[in-house]
mmCIF file of C-alpha atoms and ligand atoms in Angstrom:
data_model
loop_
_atom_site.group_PDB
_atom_site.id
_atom_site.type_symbol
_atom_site.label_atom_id
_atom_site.label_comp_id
_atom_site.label_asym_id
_atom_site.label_seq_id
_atom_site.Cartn_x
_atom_site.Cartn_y
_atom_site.Cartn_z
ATOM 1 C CA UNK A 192 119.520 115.289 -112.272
ATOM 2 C CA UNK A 193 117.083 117.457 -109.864
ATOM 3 C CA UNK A 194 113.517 117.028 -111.625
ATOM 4 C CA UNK A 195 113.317 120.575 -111.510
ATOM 5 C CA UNK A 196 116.043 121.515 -114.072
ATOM 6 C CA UNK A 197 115.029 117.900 -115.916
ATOM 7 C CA UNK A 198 112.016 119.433 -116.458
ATOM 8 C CA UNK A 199 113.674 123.106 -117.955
ATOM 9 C CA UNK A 200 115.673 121.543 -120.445
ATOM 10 C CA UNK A 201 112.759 119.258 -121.582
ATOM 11 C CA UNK A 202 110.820 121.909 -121.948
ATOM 12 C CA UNK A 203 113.448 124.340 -124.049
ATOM 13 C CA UNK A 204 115.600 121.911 -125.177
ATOM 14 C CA UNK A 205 113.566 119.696 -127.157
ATOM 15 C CA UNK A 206 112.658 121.874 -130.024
ATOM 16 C CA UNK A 207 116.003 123.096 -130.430
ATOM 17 C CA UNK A 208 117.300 120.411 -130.988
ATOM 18 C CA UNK A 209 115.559 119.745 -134.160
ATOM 19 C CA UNK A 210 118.517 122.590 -135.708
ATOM 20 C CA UNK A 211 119.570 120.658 -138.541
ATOM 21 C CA UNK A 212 120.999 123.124 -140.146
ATOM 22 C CA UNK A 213 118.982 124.019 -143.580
ATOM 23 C CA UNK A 214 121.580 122.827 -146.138
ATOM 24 C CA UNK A 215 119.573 123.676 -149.022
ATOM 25 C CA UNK A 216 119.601 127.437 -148.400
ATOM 26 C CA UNK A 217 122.289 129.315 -150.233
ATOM 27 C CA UNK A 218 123.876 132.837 -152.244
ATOM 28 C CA UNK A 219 124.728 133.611 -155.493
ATOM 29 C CA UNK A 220 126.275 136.374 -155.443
ATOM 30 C CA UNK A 221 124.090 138.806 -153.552
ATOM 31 C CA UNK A 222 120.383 136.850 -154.336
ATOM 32 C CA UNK A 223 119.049 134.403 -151.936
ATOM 33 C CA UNK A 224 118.571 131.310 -153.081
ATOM 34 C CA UNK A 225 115.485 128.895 -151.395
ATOM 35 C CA UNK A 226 112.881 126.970 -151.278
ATOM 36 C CA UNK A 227 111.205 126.272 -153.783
ATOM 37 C CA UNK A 228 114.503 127.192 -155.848
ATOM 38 C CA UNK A 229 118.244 126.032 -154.983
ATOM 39 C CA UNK A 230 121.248 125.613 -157.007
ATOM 40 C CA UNK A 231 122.005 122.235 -155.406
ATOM 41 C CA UNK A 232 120.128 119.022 -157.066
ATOM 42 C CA UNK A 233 118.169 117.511 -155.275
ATOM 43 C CA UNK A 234 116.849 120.220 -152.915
ATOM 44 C CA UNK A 235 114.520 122.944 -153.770
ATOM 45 C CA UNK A 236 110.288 121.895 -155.217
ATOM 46 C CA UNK A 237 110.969 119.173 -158.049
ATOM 47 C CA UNK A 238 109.302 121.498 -160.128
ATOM 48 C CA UNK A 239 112.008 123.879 -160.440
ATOM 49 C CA UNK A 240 114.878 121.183 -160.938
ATOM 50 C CA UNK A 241 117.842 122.105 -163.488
ATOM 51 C CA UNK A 242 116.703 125.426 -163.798
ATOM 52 C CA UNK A 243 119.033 127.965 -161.516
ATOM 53 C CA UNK A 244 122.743 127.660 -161.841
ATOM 54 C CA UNK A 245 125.232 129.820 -160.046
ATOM 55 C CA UNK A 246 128.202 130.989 -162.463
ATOM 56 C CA UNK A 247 130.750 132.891 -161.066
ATOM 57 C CA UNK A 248 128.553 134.498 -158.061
ATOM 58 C CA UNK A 249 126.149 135.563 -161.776
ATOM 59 C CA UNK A 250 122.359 133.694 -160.635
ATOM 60 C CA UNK A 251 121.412 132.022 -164.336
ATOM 61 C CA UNK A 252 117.859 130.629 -164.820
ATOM 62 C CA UNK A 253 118.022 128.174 -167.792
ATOM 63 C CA UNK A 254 115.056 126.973 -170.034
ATOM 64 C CA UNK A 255 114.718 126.066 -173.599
ATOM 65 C CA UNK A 256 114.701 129.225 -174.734
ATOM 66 C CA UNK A 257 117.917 129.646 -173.584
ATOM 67 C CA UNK A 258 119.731 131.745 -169.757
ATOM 68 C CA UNK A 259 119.183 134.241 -168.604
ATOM 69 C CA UNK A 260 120.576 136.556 -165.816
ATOM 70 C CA UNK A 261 118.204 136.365 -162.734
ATOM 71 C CA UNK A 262 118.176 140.403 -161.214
ATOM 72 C CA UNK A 263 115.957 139.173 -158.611
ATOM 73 C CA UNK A 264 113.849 136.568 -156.087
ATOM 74 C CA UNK A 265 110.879 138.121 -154.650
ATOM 75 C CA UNK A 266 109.824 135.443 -152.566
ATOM 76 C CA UNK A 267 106.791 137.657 -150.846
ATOM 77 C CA UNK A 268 105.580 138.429 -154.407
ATOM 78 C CA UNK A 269 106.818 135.016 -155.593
ATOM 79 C CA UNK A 270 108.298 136.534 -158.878
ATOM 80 C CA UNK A 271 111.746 136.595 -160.393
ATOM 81 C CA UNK A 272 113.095 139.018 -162.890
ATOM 82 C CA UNK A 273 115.374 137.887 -165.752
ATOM 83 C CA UNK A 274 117.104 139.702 -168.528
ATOM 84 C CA UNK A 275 119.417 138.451 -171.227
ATOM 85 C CA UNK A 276 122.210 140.810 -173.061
ATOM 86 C CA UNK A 277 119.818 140.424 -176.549
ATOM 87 C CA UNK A 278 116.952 141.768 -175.381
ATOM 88 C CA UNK A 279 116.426 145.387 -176.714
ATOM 89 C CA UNK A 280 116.098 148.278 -174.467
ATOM 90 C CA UNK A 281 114.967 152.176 -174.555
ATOM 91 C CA UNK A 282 118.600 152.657 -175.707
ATOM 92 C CA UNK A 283 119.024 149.661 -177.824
ATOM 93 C CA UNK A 284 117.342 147.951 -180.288
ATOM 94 C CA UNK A 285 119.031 144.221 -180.893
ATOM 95 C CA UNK A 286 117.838 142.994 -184.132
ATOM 96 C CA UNK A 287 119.050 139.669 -186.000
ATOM 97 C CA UNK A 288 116.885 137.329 -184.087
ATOM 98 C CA UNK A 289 119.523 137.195 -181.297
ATOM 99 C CA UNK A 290 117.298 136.895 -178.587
ATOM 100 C CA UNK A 291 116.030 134.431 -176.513
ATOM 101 C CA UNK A 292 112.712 135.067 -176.129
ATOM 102 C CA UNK A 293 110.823 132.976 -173.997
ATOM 103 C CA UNK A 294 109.543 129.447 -174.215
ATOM 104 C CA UNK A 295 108.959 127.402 -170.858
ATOM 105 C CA UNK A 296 109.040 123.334 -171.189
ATOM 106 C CA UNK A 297 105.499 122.660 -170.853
ATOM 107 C CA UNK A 298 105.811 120.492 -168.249
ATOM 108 C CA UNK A 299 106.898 124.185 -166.106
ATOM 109 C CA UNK A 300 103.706 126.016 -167.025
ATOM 110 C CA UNK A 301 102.203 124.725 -164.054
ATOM 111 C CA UNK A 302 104.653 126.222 -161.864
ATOM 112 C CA UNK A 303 105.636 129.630 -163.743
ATOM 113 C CA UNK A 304 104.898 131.870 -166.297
ATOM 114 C CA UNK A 305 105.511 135.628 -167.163
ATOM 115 C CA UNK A 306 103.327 137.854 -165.217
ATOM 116 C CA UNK A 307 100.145 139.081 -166.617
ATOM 117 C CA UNK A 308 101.476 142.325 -166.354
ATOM 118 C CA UNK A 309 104.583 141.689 -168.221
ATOM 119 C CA UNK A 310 104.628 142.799 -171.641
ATOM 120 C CA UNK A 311 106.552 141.379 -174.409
ATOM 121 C CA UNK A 312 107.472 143.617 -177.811
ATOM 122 C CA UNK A 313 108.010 141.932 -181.014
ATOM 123 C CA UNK A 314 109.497 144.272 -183.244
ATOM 124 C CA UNK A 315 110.310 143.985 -186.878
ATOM 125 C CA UNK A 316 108.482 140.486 -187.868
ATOM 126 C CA UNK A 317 107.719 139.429 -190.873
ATOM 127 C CA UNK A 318 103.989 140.414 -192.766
ATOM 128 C CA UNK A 319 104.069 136.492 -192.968
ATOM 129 C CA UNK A 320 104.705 136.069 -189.516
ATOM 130 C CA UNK A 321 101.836 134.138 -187.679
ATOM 131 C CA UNK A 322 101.248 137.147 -185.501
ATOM 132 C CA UNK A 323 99.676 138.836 -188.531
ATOM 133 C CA UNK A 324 97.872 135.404 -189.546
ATOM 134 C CA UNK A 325 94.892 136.894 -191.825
ATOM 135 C CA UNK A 326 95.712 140.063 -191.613
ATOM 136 C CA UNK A 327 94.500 142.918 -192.508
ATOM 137 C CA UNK A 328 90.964 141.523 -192.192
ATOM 138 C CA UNK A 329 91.549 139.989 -188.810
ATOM 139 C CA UNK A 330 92.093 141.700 -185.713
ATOM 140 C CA UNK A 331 95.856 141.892 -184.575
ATOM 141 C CA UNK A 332 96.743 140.256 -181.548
ATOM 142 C CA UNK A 333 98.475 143.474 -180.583
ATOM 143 C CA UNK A 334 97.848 145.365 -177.651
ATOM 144 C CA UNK A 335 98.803 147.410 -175.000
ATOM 145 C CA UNK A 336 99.625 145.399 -171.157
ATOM 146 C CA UNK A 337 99.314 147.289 -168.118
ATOM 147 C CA UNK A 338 99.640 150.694 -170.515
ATOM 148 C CA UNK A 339 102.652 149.679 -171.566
ATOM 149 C CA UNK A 340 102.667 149.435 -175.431
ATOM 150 C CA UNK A 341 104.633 150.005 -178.726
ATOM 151 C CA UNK A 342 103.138 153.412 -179.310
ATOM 152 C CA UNK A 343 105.166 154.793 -175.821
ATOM 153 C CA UNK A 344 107.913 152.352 -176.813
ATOM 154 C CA UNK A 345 108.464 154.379 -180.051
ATOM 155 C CA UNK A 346 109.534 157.135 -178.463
ATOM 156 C CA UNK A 347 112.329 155.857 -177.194
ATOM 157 C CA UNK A 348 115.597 156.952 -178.331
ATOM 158 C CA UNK A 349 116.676 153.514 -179.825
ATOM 159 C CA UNK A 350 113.802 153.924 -182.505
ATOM 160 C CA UNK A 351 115.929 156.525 -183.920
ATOM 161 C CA UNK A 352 118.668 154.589 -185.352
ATOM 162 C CA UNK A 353 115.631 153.000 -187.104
ATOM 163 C CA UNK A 354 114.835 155.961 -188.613
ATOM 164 C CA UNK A 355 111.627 155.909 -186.812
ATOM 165 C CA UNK A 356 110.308 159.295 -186.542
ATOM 166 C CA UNK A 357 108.839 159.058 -182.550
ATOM 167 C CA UNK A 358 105.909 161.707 -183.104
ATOM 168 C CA UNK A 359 102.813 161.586 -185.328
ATOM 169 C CA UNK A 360 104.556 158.756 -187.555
ATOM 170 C CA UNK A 361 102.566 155.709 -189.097
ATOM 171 C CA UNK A 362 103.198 152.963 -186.987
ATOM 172 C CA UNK A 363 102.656 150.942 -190.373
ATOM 173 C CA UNK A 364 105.238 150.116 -193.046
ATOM 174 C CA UNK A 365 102.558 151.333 -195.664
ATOM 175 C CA UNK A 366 99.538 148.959 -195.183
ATOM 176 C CA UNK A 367 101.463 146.141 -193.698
ATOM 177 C CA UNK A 368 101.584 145.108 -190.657
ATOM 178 C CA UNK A 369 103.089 147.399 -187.643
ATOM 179 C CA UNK A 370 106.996 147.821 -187.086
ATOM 180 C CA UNK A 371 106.363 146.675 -183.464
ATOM 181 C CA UNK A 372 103.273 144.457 -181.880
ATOM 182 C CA UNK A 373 103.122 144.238 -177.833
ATOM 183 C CA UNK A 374 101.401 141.604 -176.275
ATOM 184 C CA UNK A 375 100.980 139.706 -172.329
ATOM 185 C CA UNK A 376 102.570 136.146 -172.618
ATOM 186 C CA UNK A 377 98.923 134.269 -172.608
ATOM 187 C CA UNK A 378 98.103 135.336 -176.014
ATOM 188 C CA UNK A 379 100.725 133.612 -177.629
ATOM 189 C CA UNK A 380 102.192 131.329 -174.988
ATOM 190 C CA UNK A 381 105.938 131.108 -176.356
ATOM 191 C CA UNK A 382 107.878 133.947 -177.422
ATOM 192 C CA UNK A 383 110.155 132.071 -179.884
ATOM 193 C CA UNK A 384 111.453 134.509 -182.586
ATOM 194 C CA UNK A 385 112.494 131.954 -184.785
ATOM 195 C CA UNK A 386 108.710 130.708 -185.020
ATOM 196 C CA UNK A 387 106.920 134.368 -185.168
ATOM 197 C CA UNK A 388 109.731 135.439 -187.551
ATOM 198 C CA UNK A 389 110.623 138.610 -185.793
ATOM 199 C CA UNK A 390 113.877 140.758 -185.611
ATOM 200 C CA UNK A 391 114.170 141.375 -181.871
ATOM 201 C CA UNK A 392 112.106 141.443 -178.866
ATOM 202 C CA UNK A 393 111.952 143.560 -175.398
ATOM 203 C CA UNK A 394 110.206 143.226 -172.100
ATOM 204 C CA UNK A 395 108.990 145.936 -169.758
ATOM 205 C CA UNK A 396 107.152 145.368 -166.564
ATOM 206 C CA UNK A 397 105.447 147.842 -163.960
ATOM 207 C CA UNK A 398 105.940 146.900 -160.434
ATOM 208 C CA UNK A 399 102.728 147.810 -159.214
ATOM 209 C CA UNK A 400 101.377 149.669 -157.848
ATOM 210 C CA UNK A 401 103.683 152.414 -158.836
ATOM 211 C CA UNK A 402 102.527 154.100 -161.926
ATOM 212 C CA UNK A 403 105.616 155.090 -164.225
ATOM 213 C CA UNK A 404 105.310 157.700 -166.983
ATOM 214 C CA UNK A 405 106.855 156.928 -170.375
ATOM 215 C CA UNK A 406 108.839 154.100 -171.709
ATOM 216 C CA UNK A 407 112.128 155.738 -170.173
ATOM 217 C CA UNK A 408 111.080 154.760 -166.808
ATOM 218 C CA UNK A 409 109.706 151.083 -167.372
ATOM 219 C CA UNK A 410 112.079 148.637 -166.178
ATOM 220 C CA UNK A 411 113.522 146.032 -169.139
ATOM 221 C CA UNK A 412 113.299 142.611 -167.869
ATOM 222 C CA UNK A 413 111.189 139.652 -167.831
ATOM 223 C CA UNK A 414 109.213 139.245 -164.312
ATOM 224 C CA UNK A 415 108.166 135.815 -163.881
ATOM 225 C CA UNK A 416 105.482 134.619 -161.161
ATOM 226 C CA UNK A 417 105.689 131.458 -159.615
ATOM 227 C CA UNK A 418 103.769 129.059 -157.612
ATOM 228 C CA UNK A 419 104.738 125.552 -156.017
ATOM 229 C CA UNK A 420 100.684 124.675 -156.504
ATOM 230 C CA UNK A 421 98.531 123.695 -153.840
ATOM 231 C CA UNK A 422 99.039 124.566 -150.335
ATOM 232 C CA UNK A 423 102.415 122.465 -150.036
ATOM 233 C CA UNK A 424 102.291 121.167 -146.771
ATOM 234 C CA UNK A 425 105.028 119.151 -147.089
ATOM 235 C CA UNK A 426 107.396 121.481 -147.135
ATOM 236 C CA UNK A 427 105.841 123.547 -143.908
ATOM 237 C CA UNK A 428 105.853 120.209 -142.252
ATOM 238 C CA UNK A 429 109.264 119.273 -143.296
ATOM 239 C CA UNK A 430 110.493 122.512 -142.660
ATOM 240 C CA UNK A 431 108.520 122.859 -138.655
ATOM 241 C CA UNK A 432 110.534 119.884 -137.902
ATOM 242 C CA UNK A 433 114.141 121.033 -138.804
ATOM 243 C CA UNK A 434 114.751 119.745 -142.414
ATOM 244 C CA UNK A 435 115.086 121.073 -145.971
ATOM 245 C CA UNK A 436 112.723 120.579 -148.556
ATOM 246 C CA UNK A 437 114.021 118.663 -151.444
ATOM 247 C CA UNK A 438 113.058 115.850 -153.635
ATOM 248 C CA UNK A 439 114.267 112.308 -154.720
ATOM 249 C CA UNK A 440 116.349 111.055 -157.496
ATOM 250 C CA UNK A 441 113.298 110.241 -160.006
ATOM 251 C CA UNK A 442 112.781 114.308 -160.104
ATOM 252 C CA UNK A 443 109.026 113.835 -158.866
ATOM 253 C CA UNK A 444 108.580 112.531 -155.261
ATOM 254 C CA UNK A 445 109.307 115.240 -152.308
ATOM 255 C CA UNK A 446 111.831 114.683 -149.900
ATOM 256 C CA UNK A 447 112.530 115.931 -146.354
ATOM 257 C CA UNK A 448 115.914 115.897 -145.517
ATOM 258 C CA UNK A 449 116.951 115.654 -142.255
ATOM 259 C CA UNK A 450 121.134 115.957 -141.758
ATOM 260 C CA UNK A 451 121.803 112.012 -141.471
ATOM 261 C CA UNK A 452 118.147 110.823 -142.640
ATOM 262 C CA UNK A 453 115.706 111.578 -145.926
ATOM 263 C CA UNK A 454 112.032 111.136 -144.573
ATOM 264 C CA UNK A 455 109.137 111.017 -147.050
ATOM 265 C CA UNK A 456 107.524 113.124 -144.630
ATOM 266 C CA UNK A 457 108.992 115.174 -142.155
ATOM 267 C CA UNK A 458 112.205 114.649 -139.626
ATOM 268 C CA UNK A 459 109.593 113.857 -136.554
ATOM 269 C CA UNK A 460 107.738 111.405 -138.429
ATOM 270 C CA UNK A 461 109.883 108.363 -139.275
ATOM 271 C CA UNK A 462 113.361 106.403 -139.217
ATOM 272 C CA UNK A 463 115.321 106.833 -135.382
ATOM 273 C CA UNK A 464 114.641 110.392 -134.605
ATOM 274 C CA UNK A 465 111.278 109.593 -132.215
ATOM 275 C CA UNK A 466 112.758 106.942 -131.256
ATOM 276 C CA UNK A 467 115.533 108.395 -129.691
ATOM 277 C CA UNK A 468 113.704 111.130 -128.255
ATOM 278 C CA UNK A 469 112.272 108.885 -125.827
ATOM 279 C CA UNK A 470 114.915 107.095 -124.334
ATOM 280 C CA UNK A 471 117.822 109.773 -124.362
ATOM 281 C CA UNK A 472 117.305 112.596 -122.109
ATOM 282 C CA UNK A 473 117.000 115.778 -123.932
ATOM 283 C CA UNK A 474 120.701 117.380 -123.613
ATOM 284 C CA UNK A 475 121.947 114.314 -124.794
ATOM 285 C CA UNK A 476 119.662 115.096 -128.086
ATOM 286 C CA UNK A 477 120.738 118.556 -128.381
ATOM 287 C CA UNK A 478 124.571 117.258 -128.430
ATOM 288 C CA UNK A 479 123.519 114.697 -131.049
ATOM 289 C CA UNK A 480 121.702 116.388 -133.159
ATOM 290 C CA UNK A 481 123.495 120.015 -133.575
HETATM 291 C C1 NAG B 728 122.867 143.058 -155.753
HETATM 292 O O1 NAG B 728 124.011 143.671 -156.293
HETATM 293 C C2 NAG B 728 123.774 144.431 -157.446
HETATM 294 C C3 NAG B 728 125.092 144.988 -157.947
HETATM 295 O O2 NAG B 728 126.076 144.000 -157.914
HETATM 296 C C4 NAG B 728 122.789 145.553 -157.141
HETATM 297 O O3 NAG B 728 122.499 146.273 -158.321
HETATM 298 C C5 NAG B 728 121.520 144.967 -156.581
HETATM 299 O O4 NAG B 728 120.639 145.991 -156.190
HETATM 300 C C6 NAG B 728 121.816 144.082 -155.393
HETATM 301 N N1 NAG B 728 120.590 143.433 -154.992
HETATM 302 C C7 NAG B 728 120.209 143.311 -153.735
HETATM 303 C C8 NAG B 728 118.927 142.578 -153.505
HETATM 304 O O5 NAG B 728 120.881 143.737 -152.828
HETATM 305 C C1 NAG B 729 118.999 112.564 -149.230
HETATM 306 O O1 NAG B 729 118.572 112.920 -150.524
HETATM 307 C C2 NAG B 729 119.451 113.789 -151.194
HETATM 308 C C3 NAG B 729 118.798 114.222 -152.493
HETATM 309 O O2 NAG B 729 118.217 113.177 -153.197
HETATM 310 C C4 NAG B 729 120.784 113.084 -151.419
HETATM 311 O O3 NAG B 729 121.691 113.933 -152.079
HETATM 312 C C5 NAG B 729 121.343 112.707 -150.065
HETATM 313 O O4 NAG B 729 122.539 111.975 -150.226
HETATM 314 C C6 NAG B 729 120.349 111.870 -149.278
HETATM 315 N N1 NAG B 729 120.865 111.712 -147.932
HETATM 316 C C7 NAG B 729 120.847 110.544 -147.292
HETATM 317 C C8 NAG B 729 121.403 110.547 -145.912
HETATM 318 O O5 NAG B 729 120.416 109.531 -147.806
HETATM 319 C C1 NAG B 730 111.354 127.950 -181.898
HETATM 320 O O1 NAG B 730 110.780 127.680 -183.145
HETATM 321 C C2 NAG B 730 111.617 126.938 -184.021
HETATM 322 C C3 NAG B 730 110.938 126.884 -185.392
HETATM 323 O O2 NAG B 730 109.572 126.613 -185.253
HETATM 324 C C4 NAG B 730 111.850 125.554 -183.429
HETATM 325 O O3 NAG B 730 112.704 124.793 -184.254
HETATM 326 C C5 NAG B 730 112.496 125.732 -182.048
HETATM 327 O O4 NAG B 730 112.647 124.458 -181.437
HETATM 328 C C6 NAG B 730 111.640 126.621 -181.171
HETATM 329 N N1 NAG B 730 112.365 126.890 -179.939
HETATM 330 C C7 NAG B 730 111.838 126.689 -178.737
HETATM 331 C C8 NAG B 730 112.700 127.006 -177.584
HETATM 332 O O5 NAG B 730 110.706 126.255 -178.552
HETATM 333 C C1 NAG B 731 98.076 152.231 -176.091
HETATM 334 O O1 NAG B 731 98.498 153.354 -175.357
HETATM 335 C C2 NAG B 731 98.784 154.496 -176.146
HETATM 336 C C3 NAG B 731 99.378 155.594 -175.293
HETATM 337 O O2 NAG B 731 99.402 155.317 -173.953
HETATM 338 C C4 NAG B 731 97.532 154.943 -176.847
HETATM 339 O O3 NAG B 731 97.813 156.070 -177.653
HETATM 340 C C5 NAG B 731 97.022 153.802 -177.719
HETATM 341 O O4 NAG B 731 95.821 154.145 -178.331
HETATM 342 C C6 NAG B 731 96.829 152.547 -176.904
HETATM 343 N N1 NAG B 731 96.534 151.459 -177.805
HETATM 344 C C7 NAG B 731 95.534 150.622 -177.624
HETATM 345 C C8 NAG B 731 95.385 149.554 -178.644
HETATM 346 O O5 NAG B 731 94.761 150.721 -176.672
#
């Protein structure tokens, strides 16, 4: 081969021909689906194993509180937004303790929890629900998130097949406690109806910075921020060098896979990749390898 062009394809086709192709990446439906999620076991950040399954092109997220539909991935934002068919709306209230709520495993919390500008409605629990724990004389845990609260939320029309008069009404059933208590998820950590003995539940969120007016124009969801904690440099590294991020069959350790290898690093680092790279010219790589 004339050093010359020896010397071209070294040059442009080394890297490419570290193109494994990313076999973790996928669809459901139209949603993306990647790192640190996938739908696949074994790829995706170990801490978001068994928790997104594909049904039908329908993206479900599943914890113990039960699915729920995922509406969207923002992976710039890294937030996901979930809704379930029980959760009450400004059209529908969906009493009976039907809902999921939401209760993460603890061992998630590290890794994701409802936004601190999500707000959560409880609506109809019990006076002897532990929301209202020493009540009257102790301050409710009630308040409003991001201006969102149950005094807008009132005014929606599904308060009226409660009877609920929207406008200069008592938001008090006498001197008990109030119809409807809003709250961010930290306050409570869990929102398990069964536990805070309530009727139903909604969840509105404001995607900032847009400021919406009135509870007819919040969206109904649950938005969910995530975070792979620390810098996680074994993914980039994995990822720079052609592989997908996933993790090994204990659920815990990271794993780079690299089409016929798994490296515990990345697919530069270790088993016959290097190796080969030195000895076979680099065309001959590209062919192997893509
Ligand atoms: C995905 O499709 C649904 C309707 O099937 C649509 O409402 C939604 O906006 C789409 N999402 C994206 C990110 O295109
Ligand atoms: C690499 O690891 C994944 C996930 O644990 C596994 O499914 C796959 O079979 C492994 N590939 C090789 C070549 O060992
Ligand atoms: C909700 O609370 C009930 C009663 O305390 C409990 O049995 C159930 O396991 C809890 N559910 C979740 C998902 O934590
Ligand atoms: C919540 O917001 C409503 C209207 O936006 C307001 O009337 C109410 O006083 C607020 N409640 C609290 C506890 O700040």
């Amino acid at each position: 081969m004339p050093p010359l062009l020896y010397l071209i394809l070294s040059a442009y086709l080394i890297p490419i021909s570290q193109c494994h192709p990313n076999t973790c990446r996928s669809y459901c439906g139209n949603i993306t689906i990647d790192y640190p999620f996938a739908v696949q076991y074994g790829c995706g950040h170990p801490g978001f194993r068994d928790l997104l399954y594909c049904i039908n092109d329908v993206l479900m997220f599943h914890i113990s509180s039960g699915s729920y539909r995922v509406l969207e991935i923002d992976y710039a934002y890294q937030a996901l937004t979930l809704h379930e068919p029980h959760m009450s709306t400004c059209h529908n209230l969906v009493l009976g303790s039907r809902g999921n709520g939401f209760a993460l495993e603890p061992w998630r919390a590290p890794y994701m929890n409802p936004a601190a500008d999500n707000v959560f409605m409880l609506i109809a629990c019990s006076p002897r629900s532990p929301l209202f724990q020493g009540f009257p004389g102790k301050h409710l845990p009630c308040r409003n998130v991001s201006g969102m609260g149950c005094q807008d939320y009132y005014s929606c029309p599904a308060w009226e097949m409660m009877g609920h008069k929207p406008l200069g009404s008592p938001s008090f059933f006498g001197s008990g406690p109030p119809e409807c208590c809003a709250l961010p998820y930290e306050a409570i950590r869990g929102i398990n109806l069964t536990k805070l003995q309530c009727e139903g539940y909604t969840s509105a969120y404001s995607v900032a910075p847009l400021r919406v007016h009135g509870p007819g124009d919040w969206s109904y969801g649950i938005r969910v921020r995530y975070s792979v904690q620390g810098n996680d440099e074994f993914c980039g590294a994995c990822e720079a060098t052609g592989g997908s991020c996933g993790f090994a069959s204990d659920g815990i350790r990271q794993l780079c896979m690299c089409g016929d290898f798994n490296s515990t690093s990345n697919c530069d680092s270790d088993s016959g990749s290097s190796f080969y790279h030195l000895l076979l010219p680099p065309f001959i790589m590209f062919m192997l390898s893509c």
